[in-house]
Tab-separated table of C-alpha atoms in Angstrom:
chain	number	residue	atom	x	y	z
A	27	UNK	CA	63.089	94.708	110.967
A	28	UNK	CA	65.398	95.761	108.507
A	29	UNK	CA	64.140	99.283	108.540
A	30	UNK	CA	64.569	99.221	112.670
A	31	UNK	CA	67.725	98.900	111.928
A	32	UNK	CA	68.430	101.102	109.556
A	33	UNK	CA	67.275	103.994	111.907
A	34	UNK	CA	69.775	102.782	114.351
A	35	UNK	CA	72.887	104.094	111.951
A	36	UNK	CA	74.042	107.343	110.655
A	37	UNK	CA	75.085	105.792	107.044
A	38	UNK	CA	73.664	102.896	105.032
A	39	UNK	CA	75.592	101.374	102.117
A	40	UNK	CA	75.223	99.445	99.315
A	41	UNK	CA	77.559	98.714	95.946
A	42	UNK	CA	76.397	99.862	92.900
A	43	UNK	CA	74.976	96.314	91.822
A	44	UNK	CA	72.664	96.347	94.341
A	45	UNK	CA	71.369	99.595	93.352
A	46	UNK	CA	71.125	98.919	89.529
A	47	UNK	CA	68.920	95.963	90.645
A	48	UNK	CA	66.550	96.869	92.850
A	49	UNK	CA	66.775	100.753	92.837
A	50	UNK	CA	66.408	100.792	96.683
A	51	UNK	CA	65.069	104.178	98.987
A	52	UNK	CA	67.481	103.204	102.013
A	53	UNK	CA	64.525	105.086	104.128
A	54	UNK	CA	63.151	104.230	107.164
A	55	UNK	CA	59.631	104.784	105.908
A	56	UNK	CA	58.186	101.812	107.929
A	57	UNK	CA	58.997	103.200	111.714
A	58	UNK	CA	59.721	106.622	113.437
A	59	UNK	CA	63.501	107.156	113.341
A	60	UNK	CA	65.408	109.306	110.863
A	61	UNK	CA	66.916	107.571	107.650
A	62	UNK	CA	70.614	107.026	107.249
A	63	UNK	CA	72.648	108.796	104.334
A	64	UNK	CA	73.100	106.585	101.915
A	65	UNK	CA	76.164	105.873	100.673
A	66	UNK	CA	76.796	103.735	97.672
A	67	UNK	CA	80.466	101.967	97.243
A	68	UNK	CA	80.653	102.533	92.815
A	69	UNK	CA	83.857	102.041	91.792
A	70	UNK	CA	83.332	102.980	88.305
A	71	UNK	CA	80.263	105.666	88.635
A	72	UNK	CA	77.999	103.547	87.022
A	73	UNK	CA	75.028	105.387	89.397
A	74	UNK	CA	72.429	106.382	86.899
A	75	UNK	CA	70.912	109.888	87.670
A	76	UNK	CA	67.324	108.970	87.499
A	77	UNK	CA	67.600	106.316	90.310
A	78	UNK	CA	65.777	106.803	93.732
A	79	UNK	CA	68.564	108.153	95.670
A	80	UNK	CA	69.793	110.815	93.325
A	81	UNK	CA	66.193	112.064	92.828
A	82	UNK	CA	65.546	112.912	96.778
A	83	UNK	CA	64.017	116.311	97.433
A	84	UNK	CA	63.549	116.064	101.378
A	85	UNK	CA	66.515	113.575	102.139
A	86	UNK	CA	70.122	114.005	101.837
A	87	UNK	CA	71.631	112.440	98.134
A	88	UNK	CA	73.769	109.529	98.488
A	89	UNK	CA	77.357	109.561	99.410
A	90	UNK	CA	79.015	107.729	96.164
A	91	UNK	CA	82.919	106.258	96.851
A	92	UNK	CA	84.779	105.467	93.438
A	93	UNK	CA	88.140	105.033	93.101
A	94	UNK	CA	90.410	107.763	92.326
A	95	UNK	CA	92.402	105.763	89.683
A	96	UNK	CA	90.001	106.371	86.813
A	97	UNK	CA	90.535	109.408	84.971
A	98	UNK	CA	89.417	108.707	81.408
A	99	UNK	CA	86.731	111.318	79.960
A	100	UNK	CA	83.494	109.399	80.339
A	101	UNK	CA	84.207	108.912	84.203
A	102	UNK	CA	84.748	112.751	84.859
A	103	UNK	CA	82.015	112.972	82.747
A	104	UNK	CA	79.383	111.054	85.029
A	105	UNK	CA	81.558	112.550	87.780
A	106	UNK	CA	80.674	116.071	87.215
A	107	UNK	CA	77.158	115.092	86.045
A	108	UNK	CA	76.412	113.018	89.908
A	109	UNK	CA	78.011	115.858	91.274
A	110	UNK	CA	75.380	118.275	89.918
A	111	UNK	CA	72.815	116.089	90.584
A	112	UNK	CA	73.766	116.512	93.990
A	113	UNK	CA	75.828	113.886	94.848
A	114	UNK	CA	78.789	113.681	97.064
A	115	UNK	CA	81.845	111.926	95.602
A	116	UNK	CA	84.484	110.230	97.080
A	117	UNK	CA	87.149	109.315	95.778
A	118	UNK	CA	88.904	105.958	97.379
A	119	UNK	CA	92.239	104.433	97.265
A	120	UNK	CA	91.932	101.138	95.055
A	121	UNK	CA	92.809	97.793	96.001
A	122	UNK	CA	93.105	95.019	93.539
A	123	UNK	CA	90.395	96.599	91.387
A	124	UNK	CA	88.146	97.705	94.255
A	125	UNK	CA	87.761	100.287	96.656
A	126	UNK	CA	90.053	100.383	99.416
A	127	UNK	CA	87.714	99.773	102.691
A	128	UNK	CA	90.189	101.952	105.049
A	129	UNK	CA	90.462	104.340	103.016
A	130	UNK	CA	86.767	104.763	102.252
A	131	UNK	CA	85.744	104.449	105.906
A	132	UNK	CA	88.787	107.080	106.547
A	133	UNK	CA	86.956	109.529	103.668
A	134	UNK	CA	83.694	109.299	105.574
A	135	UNK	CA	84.708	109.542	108.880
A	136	UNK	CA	82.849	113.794	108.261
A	137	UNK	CA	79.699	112.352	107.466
A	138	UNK	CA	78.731	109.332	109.478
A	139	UNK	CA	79.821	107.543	112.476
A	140	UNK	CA	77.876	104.331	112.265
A	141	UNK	CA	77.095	102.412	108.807
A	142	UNK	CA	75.006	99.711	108.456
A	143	UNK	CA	76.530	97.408	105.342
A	144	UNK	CA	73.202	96.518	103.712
A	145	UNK	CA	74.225	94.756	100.671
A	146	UNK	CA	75.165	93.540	97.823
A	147	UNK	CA	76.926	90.014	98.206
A	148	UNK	CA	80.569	91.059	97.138
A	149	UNK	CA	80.294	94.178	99.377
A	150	UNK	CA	79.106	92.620	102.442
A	151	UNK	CA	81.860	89.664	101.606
A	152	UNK	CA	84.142	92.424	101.015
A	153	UNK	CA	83.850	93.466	104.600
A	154	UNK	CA	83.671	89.902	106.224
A	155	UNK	CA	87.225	89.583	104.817
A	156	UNK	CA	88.247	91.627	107.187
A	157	UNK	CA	87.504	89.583	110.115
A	158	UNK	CA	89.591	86.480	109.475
A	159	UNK	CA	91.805	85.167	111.424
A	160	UNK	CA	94.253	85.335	108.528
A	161	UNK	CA	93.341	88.604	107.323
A	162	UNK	CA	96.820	91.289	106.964
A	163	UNK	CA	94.348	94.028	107.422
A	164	UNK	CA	92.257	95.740	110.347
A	165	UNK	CA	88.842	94.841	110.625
A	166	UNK	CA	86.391	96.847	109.707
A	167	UNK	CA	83.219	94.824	111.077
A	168	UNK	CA	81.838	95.421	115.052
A	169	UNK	CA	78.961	93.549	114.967
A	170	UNK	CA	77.066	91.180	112.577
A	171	UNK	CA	73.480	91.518	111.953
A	172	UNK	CA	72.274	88.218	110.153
A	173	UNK	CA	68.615	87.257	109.653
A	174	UNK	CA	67.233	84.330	108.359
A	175	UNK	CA	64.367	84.143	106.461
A	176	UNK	CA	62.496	81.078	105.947
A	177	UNK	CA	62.130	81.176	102.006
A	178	UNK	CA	64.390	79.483	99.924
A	179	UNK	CA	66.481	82.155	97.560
A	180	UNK	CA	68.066	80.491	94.145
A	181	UNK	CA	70.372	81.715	91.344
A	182	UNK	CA	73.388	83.209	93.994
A	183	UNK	CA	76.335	81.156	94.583
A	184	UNK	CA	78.351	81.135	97.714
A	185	UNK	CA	80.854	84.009	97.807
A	186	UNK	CA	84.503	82.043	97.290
A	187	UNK	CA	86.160	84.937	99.415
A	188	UNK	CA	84.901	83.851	102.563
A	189	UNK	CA	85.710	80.031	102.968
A	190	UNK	CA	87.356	78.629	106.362
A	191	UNK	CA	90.536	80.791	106.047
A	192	UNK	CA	88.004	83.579	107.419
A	193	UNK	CA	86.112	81.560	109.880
A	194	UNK	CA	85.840	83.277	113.551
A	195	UNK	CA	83.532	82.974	115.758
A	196	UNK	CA	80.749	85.761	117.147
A	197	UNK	CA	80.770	86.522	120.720
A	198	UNK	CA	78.215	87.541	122.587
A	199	UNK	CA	75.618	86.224	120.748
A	200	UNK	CA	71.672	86.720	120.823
A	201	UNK	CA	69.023	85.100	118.480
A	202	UNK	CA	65.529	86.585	118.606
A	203	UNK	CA	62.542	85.634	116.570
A	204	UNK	CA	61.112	88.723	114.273
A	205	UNK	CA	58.197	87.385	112.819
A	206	UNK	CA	58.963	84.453	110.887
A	207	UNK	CA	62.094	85.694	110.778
A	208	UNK	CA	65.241	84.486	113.368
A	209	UNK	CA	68.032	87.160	113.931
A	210	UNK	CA	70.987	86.318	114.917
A	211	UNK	CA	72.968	89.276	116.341
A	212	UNK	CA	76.885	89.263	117.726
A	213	UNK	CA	80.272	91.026	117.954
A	214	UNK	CA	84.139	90.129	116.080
A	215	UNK	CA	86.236	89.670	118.655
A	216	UNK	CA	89.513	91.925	118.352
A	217	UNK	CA	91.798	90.062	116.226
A	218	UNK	CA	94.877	90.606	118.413
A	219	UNK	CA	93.768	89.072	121.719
């Protein structure tokens, strides 16, 4: 399923501690369709060069947003050395010690017109944010993709960013049974109406 949607989107990002962790392809290997660029939100450039997505010969290398704040000589360092590899760097407006979302969506607005927000936790929260009803920004989310697996996960806690000060409701929802799996799929509705 998750590849299926994958081929559905231009771009497909994840932070940087999802990558140091599982060292994902971001392909979609498993059904016809072509595989979104990868783009990886690192605020730092922690991306190590021998990963998956900086040693692609046939797909594109990832798209890696940092913010444009650090300047000491390490980070130009890894900088120059991602760039090399191949990499294309962005670098982001930072927001209390994060990338910016607008202007990182604003930055790749060349590359890709659809991304699909695959993970970590504090970048999918990150975007969620967005949507609440109390939120002083624009939201960045359309649509929610949310599947639920029936296998009991340990060891995360609940994100503390999204609590009931975020709550909104989907509209248009549609669940569908994948497998063992149930999807539930729906759309933000526009904050101002």
């Amino acid at each position: 399923m998750t590849h299926r949607l994958r081929a559905c989107h231009d771009g497909i990002m994840v932070g940087v501690g999802t990558l140091l962790a599982d060292n994902p392809s971001l392909t979609t290997r498993l059904v016809p369709g072509e595989s979104p660029l990868p783009i990886i939100m690192d605020t730092s450039l922690k991306t190590p060069l021998s990963c998956k997505l900086m040693k692609r010969t046939k797909l594109p290398k990832p798209i890696i947003a940092c913010s444009k704040l650090k300047s000491d000589k390490d980070f130009i360092a890894r900088k120059e050395a991602l760039k090399k590899g191949g990499a294309t760097i962005l670098e982001c407006d930072e927001k209390d010690g994060r990338i910016d979302l607008h202007s990182m969506l604003r930055l790749l607005r060349p590359y890709t017109k659809s991304i699909m927000v695959e993970g970590g936790a504090s970048v999918i929260a990150s975007f969620l944010a967005t949507v609440g009803s109390d939120s002083k920004v624009p939201s960045v989310v359309d649509q929610l993709v949310l599947t639920i697996a029936p296998v009991i996960v340990g060891g995360l806690l609940p994100y503390e960013g999204i609590g009931k000060a975020y709550a909104r409701r989907l509209e248009e929802v549609a669940y569908t049974i994948v497998g063992k799996d149930i999807m539930v799929i729906g759309h933000f509705k526009d904050k101002s109406t």
